[in-house]
Short mmCIF file of C-alpha atoms in Angstrom, two decimals:
data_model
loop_
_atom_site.label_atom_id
_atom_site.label_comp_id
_atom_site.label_asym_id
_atom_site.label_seq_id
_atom_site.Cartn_x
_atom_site.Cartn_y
_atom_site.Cartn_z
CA UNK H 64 -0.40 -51.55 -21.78
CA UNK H 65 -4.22 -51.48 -22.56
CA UNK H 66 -5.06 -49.05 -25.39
CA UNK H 67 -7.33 -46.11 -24.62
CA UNK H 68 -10.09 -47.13 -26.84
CA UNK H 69 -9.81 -50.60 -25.57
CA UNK H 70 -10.24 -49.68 -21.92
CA UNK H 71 -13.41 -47.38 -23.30
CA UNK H 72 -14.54 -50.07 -24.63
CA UNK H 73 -14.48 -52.62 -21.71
CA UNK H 74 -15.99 -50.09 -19.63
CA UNK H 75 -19.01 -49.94 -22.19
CA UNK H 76 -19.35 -53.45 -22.07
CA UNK H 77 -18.89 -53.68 -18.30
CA UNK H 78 -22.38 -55.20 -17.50
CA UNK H 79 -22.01 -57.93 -19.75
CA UNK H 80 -18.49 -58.80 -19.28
CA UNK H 81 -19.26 -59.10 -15.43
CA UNK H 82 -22.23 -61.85 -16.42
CA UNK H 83 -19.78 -63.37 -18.67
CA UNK H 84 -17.01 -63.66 -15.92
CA UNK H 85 -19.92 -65.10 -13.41
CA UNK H 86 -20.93 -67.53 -16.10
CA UNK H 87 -17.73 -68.67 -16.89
CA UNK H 88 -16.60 -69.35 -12.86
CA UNK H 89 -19.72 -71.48 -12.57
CA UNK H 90 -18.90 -74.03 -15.73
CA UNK H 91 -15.47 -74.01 -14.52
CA UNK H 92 -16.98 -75.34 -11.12
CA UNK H 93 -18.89 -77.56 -13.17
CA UNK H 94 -16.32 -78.87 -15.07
CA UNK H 95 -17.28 -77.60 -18.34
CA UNK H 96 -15.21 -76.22 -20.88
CA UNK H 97 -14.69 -72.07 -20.51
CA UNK H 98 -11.75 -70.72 -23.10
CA UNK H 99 -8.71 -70.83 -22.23
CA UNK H 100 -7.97 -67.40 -22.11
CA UNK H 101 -10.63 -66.38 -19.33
CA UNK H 102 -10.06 -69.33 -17.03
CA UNK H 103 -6.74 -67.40 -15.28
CA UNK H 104 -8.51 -64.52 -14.16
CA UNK H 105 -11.38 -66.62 -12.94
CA UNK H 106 -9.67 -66.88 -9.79
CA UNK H 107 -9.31 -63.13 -9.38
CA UNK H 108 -10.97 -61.95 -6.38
CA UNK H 109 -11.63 -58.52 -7.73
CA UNK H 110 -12.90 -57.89 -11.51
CA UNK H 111 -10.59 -55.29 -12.62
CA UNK H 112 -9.83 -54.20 -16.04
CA UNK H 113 -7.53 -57.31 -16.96
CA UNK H 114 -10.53 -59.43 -16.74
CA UNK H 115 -12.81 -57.43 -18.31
CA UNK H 116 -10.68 -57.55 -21.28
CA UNK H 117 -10.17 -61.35 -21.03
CA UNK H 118 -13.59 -61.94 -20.77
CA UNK H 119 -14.30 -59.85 -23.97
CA UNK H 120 -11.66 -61.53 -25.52
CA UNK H 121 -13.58 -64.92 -24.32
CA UNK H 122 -16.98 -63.44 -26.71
CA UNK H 123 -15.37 -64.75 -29.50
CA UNK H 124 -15.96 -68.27 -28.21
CA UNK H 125 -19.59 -68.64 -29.49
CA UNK H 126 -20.23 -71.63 -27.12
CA UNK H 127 -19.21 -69.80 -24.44
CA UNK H 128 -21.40 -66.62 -25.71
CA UNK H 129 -23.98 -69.40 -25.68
CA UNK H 130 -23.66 -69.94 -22.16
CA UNK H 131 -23.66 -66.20 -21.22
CA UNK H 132 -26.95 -66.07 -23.34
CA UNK H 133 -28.77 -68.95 -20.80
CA UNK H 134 -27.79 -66.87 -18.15
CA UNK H 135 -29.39 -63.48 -19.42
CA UNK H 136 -31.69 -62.27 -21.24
CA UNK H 137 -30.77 -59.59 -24.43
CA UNK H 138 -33.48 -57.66 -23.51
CA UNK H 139 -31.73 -57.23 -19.74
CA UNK H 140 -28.45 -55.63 -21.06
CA UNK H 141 -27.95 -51.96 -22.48
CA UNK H 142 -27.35 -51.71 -26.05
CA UNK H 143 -23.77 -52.41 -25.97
CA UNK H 144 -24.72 -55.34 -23.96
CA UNK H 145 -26.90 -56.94 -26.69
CA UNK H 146 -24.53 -56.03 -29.76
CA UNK H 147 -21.75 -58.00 -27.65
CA UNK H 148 -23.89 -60.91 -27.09
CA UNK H 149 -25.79 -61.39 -30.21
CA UNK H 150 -23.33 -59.82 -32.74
CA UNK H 151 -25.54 -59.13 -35.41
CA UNK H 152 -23.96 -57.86 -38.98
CA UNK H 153 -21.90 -54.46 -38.65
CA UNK H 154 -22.09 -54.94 -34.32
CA UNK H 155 -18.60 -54.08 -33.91
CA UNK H 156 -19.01 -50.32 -36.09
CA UNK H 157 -22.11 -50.15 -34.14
CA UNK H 158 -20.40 -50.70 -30.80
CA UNK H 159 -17.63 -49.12 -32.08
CA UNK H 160 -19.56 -45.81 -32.34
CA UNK H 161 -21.49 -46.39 -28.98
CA UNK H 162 -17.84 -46.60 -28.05
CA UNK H 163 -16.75 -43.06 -29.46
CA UNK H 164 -20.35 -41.98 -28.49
CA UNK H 165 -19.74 -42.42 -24.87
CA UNK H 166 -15.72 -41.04 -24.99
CA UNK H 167 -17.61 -38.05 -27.05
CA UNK H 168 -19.43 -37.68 -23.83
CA UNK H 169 -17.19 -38.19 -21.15
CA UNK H 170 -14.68 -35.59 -22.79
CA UNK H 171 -17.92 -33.33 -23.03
CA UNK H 172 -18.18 -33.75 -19.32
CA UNK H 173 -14.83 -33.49 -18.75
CA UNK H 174 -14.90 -30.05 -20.57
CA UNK H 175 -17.64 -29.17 -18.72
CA UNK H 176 -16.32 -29.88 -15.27
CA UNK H 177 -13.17 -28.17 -16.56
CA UNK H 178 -15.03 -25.38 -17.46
CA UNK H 179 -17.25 -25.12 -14.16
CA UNK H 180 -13.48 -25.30 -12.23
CA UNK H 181 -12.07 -22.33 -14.29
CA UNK H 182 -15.79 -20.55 -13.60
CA UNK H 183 -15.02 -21.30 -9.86
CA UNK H 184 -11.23 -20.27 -10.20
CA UNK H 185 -12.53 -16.95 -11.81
CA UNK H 186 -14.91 -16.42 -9.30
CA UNK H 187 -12.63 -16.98 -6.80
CA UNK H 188 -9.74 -14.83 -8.26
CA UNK H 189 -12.49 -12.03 -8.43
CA UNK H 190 -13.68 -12.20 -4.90
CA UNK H 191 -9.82 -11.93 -3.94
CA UNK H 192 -9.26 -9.13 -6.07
CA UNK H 193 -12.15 -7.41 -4.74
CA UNK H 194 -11.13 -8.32 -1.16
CA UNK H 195 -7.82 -6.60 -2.21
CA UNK H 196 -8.90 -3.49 -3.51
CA UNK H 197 -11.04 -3.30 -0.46
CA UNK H 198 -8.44 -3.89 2.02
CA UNK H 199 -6.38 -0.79 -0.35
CA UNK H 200 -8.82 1.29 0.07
CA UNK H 201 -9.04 0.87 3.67
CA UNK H 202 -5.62 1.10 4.10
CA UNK H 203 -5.68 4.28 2.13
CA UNK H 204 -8.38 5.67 4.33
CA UNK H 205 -6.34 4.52 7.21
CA UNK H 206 -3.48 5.92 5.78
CA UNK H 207 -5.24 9.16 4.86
CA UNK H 208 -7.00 9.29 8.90
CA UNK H 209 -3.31 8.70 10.05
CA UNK H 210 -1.73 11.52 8.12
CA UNK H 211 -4.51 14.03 9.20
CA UNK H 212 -3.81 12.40 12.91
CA UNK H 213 -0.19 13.36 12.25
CA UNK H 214 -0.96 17.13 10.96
CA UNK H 215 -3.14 18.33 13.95
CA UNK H 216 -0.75 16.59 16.24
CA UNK H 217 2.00 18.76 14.43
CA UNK H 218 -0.36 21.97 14.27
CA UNK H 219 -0.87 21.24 18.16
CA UNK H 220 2.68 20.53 18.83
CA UNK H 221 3.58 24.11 17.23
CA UNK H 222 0.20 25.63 19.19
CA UNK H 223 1.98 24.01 22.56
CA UNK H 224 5.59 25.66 20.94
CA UNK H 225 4.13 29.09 20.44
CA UNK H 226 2.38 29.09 24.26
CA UNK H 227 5.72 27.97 25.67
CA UNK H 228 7.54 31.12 23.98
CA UNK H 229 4.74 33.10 25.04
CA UNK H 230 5.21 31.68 28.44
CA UNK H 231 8.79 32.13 28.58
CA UNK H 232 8.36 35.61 27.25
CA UNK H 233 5.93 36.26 29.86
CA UNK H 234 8.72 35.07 32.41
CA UNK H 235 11.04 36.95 31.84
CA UNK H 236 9.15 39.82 31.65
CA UNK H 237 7.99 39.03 35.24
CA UNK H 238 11.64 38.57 36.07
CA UNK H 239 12.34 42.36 34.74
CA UNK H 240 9.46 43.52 36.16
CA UNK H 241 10.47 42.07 39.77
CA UNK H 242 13.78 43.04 39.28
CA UNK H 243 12.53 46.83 38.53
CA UNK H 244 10.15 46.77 41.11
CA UNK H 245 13.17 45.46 44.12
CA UNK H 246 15.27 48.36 42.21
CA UNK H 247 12.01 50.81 43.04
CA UNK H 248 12.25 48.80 46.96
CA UNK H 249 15.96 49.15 47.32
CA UNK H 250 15.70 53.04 46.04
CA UNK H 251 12.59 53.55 47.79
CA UNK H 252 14.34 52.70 51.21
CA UNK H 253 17.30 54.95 50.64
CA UNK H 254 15.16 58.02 50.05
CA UNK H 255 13.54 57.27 52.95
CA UNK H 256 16.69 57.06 55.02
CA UNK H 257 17.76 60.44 53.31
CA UNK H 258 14.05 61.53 54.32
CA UNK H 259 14.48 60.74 58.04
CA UNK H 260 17.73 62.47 57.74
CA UNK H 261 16.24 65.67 56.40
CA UNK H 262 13.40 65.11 59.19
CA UNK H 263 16.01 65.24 61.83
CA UNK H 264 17.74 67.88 60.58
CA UNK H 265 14.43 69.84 60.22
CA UNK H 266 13.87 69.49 63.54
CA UNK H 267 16.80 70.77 64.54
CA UNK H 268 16.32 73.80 62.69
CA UNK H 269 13.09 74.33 64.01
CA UNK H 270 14.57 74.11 67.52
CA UNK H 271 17.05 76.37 66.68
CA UNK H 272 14.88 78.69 65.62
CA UNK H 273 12.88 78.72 68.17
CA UNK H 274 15.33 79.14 70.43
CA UNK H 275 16.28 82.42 68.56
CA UNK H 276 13.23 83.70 68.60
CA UNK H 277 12.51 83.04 72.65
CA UNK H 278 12.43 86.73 74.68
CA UNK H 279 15.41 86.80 77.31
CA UNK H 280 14.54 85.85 81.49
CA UNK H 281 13.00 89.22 83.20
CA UNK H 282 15.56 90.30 86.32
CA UNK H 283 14.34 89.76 89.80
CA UNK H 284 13.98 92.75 92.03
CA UNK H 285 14.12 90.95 95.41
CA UNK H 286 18.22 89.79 94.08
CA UNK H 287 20.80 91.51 96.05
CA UNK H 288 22.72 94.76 94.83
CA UNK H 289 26.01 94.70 93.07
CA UNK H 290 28.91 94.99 94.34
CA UNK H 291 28.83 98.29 92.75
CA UNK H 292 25.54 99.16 94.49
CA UNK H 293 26.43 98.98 97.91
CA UNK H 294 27.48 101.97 100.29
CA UNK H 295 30.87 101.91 101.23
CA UNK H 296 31.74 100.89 104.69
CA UNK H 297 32.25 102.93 107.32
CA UNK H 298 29.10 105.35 106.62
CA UNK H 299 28.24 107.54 104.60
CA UNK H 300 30.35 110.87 103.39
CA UNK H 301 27.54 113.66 102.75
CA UNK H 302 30.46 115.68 100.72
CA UNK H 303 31.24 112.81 98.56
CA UNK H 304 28.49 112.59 95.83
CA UNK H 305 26.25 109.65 95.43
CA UNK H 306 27.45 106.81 93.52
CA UNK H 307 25.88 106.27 90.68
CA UNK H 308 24.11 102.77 90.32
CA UNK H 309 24.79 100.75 86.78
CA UNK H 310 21.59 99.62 85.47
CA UNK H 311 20.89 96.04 84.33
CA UNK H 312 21.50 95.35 80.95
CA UNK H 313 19.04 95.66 78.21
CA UNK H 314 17.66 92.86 76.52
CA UNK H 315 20.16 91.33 72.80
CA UNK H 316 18.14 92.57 69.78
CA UNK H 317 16.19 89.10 68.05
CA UNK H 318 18.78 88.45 65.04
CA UNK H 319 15.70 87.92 63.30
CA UNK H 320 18.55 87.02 59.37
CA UNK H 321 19.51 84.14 61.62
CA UNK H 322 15.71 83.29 62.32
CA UNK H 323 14.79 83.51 58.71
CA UNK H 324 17.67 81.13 57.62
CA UNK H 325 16.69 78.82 60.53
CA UNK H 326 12.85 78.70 59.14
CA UNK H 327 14.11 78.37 55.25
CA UNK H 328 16.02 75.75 56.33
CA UNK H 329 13.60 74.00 57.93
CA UNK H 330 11.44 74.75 54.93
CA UNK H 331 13.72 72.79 52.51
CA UNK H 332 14.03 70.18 54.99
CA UNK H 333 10.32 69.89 54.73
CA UNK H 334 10.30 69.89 51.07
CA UNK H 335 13.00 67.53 50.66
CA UNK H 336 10.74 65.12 52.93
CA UNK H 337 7.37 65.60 50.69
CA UNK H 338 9.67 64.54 47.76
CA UNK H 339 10.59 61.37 49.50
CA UNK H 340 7.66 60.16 50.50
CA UNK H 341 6.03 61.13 47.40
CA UNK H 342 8.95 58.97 45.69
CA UNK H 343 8.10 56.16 48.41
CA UNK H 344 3.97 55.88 47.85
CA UNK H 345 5.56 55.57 44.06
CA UNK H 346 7.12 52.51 44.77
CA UNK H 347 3.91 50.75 45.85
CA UNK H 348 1.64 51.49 42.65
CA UNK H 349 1.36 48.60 40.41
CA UNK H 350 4.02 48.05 38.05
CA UNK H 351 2.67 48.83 33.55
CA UNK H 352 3.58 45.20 31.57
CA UNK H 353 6.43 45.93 29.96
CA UNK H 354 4.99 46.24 25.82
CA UNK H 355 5.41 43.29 23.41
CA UNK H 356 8.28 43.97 21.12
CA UNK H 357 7.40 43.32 17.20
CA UNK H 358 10.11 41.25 15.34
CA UNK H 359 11.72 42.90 13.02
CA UNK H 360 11.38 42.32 9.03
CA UNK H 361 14.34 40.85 7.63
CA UNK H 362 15.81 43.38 5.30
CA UNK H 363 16.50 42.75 1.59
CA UNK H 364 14.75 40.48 -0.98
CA UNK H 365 13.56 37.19 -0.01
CA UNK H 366 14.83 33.84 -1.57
CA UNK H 367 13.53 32.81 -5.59
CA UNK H 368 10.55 31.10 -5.56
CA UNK H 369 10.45 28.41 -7.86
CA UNK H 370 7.70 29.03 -11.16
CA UNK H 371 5.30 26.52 -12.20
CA UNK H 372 6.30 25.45 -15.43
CA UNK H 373 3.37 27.25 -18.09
CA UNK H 374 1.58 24.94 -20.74
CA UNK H 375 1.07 24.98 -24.28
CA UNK H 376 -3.06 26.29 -24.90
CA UNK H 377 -5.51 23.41 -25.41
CA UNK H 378 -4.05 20.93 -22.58
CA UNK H 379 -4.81 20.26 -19.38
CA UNK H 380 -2.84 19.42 -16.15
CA UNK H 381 -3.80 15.45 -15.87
CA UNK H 382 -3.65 14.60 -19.71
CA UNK H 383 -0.78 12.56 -20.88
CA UNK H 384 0.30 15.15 -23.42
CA UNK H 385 0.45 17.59 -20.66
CA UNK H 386 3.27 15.36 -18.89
CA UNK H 387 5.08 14.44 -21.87
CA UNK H 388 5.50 18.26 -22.83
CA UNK H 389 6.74 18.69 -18.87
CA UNK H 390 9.21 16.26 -18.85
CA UNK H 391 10.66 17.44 -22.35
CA UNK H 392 11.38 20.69 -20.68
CA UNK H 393 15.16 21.30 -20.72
CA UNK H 394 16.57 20.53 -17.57
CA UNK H 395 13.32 18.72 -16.24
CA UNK H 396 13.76 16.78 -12.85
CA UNK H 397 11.17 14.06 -12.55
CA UNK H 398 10.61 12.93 -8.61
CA UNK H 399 8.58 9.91 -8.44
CA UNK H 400 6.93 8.29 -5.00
CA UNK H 401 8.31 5.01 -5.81
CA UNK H 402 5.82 2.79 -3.99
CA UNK H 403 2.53 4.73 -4.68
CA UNK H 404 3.28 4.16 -8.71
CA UNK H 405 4.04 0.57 -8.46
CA UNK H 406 1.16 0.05 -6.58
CA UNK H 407 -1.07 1.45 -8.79
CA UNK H 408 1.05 -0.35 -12.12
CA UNK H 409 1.54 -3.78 -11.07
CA UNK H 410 -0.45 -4.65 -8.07
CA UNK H 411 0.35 -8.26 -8.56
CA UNK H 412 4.13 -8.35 -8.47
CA UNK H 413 5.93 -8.47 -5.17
CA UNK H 414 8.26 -5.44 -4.24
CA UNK H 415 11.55 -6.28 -5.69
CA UNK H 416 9.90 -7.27 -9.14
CA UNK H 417 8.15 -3.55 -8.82
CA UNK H 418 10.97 -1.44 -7.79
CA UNK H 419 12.64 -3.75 -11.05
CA UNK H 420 9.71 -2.56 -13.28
CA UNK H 421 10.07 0.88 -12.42
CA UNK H 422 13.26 1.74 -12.50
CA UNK H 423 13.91 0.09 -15.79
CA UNK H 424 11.20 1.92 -17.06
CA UNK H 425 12.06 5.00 -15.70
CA UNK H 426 16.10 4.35 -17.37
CA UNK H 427 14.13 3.80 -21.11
CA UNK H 428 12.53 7.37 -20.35
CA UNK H 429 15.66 9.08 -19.46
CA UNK H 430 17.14 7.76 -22.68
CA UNK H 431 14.18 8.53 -24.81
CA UNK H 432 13.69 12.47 -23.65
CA UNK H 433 16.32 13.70 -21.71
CA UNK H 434 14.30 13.74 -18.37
CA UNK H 435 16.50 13.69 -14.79
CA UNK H 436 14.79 11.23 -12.91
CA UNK H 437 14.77 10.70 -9.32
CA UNK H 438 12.85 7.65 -7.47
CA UNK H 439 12.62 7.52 -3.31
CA UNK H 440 10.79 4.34 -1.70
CA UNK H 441 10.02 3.73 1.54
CA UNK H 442 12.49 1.94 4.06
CA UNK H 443 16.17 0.83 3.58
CA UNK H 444 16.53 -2.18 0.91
CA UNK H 445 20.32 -4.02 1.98
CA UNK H 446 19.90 -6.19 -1.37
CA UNK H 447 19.11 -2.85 -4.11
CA UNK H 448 22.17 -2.98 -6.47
CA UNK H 449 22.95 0.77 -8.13
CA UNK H 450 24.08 -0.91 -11.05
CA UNK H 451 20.61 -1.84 -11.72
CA UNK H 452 19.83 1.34 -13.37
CA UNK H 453 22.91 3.35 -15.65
CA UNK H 454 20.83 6.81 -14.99
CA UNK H 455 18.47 6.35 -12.53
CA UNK H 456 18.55 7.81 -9.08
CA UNK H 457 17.30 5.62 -6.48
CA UNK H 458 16.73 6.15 -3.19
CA UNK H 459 15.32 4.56 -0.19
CA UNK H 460 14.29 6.35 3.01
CA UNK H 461 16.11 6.45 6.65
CA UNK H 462 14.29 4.29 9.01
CA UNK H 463 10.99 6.52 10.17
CA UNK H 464 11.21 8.93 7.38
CA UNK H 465 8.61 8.97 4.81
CA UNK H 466 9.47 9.29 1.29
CA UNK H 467 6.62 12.08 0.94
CA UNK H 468 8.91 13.92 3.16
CA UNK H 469 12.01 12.92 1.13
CA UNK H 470 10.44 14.01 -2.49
CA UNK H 471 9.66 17.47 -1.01
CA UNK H 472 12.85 17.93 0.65
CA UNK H 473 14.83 17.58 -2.80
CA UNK H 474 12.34 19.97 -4.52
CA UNK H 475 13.84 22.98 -2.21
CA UNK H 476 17.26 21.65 -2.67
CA UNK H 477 16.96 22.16 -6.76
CA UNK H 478 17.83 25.39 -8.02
CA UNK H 479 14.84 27.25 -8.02
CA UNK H 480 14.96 28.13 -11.85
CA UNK H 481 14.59 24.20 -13.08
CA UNK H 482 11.29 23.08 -13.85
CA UNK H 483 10.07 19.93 -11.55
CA UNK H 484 7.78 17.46 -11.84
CA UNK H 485 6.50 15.38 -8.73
CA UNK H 486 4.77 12.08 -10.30
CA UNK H 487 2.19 10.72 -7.46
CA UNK H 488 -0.85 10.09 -5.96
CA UNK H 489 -0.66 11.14 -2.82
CA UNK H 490 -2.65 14.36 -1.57
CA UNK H 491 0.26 15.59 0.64
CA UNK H 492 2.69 15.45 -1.99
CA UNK H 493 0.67 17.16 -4.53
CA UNK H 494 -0.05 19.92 -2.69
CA UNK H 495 3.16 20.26 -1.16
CA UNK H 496 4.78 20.27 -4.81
CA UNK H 497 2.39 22.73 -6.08
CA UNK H 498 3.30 25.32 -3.23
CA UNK H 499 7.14 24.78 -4.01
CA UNK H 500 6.52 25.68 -7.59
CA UNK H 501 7.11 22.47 -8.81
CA UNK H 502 4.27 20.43 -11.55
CA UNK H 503 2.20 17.29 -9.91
CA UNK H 504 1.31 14.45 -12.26
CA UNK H 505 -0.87 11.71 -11.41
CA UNK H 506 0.28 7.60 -11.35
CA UNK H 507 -2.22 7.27 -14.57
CA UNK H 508 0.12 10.18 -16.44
CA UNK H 509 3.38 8.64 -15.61
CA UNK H 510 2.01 5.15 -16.66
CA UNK H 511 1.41 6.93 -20.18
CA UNK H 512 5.32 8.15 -20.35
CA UNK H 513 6.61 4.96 -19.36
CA UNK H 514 4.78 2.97 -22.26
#
């Protein structure tokens, strides 16, 4: 195996070797004497670093240096060159340091393509990270347009909820309202049957009474006598007295209390009509909307409400201290959004190695303060193992359930007198938490409790 410095070396003295290996092919085609030690690579086709080497080897021959010196001129060859072929006192510490010169120079350019590689590298890995947090922040915005999508899609979904109990309201309404007004029909038709009645009965009266109140047929003169009014027969007996004619019979007195309780009857008959048809023009008025009934207030007091948890004087709501003095509370329950702080901790690592990070994390702080902590990602995970964690709670979300929706859920299932913290950076889930009572924290926060 050639040495390092050796093969430095020949490549220094390449120019020269290469004459010397030209040289030494031609004597041996002219039959004079080349050393021994170059004539097998003469042959050689290609002049690799085995005959380089020989050939150097071969300088030591100073009839055959002679020979190289005929064919060129000192003055032609580089520095090294010369030194090699005239080998003047102290050559070989002279070439020795060209030698170290040139590796000095070629690991300097090594370095410096090294360098330029990493520079590139850098570059690169900065361009990608900056691609990165650009595609995060438009997924956030897209994530962020999305969730307002979803919120007026659920404020128009209870809008359309609202107008369909209106609308159903307002049906059946109609339906009482019809049903009233075919009552008003159906009652509207009897009284007028019991109207017609009293009609016909009225008229009866009336033709009763006025058949009361008619004078009797005068008696006609020109009608024969009675039987009583005749002579007897046989002539008359001027002894016997006249007989004394009967006269017709006077006219019946008018009963004029039957009359008057023919007329009142025909008067209430009348009455009773005007009451019916009064009751019937009734039935075709328009019909008042029946009023909207209020709901009724529940009685007695409303569930707990769950109290923000107060803080000492001097700190703020998104300093560390703040969420170290929270989650020393006695009794504290910490919900994390599992994916939105391992995102923002270590964006490098893939899932598994975050939800590994966490976790862990999370099972020092329970064992340092006390803390209750809860973690929900998003999406079911067949390979988690709940041995992973002695006191963590880790859950992952049904499939097309959000773990914002999860987190908030289990705030109104705690007992509404233990303090809760909610550690993430999601809008929804901040404000959400803060309406239930319960203490947001931002990724940055929980990042200073976890160490």
């Amino acid at each position: 195996m050639v040495s390092p410095n050796r093969t430095a070396r020949t490549a220094l003295l390449r120019e020269v070797l290469e004459v010397a290996i030209a040289v030494g092919r031609r004597a041996d085609a002219d039959g004079v004497p080349v050393p021994g030690r170059l004539r097998p690579v003469l042959s050689m086709a290609r002049v690799g670093s085995r005959a380089l080497a020989a050939a150097d080897r071969a300088g030591d021959d100073d009839a055959f240096r002679a020979l190289v010196a005929e064919a060129v001129a000192p003055e032609e060859l580089d520095d090294a060159g010369r030194l090699w072929l005239t080998r003047p006192p102290g050559w070989e510490d002279q070439l020795e340091e060209l030698v170290q010169r040139q590796a000095d120079a070629a690991a300097e350019a090594d370095a410096r393509r090294a360098l330029d590689r990493e520079r590139r590298a850098r570059r690169r890995a900065e361009e990608d990270r900056d691609r990165a947090r650009a595609d995060l922040d438009r997924l956030r915005a897209e994530v962020a347009a999305l969730r307002e999508d979803v919120e007026a899609a659920t404020r128009r979904a209870e809008e359309d909820g609202a107008r369909a109990v209106a609308a159903a309201d307002e049906r059946a309404a109609a339906v009482r309202a019809l049903k009233r007004e075919e009552a008003l029909h159906a009652r509207a038709h009897a009284e007028l049957r019991e109207a017609r009645t009293a009609l016909a009965a009225a008229e009866a009266a009336r033709a009763a009474a006025v058949q009361a109140i008619a004078p009797a047929p005068a008696p006609d003169p020109a009608a024969a006598p009675t039987a009583a009014a005749r002579p007897p027969a046989g002539g008359s007996d001027p002894d016997r007295p006249a007989p004394v004619v009967a006269a017709a019979p006077a006219e019946p007195p008018i009963d004029r209390g039957a009359a008057a309780a023919a007329v009142g009857s025909a008067a209430r008959s009348a009455a009773e009509l005007a009451r019916a048809l009064d009751a019937l023009a009734a039935t075709f008025r328009p019909v008042a909307p029946e009023p909207a009934r209020r709901p009724r207030r529940p009685e007695g007091p409303g569930p707990a409400r769950r109290q923000r948890p107060s803080l000492p004087g001097g700190l703020h709501d998104d300093s560390p201290e703040a969420a170290a003095h929270l989650v020393r509370l006695d009794g504290c329950a910490l919900l994390v959004d599992g994916y939105n702080a391992t995102m923002a901790t270590w964006p490098g690592r893939d899932l598994p190695e975050q939800r590994r990070r966490l976790v862990d994390a999370l099972d020092q702080l329970e064992a340092r303060v006390g803390v209750d902590a809860t973690v929900v990602f998003d999406g079911v995970e067949e390979a988690w193992r709940r041995s992973a964690s002695r006191r963590v709670d880790v859950r992952f979300t049904p499939a097309g359930v959000e773990a914002d929706d999860v987190i908030l859920d289990l705030v109104d299932r705690l007992p509404p007198d233990r303090p809760v913290v909610v550690a993430s950076d999601d809008r929804r889930v901040r404000t959400g938490a803060r309406q239930r009572g319960a203490h947001p924290i931002g990724t940055e926060q929980l990042r200073s409790l976890l160490g």
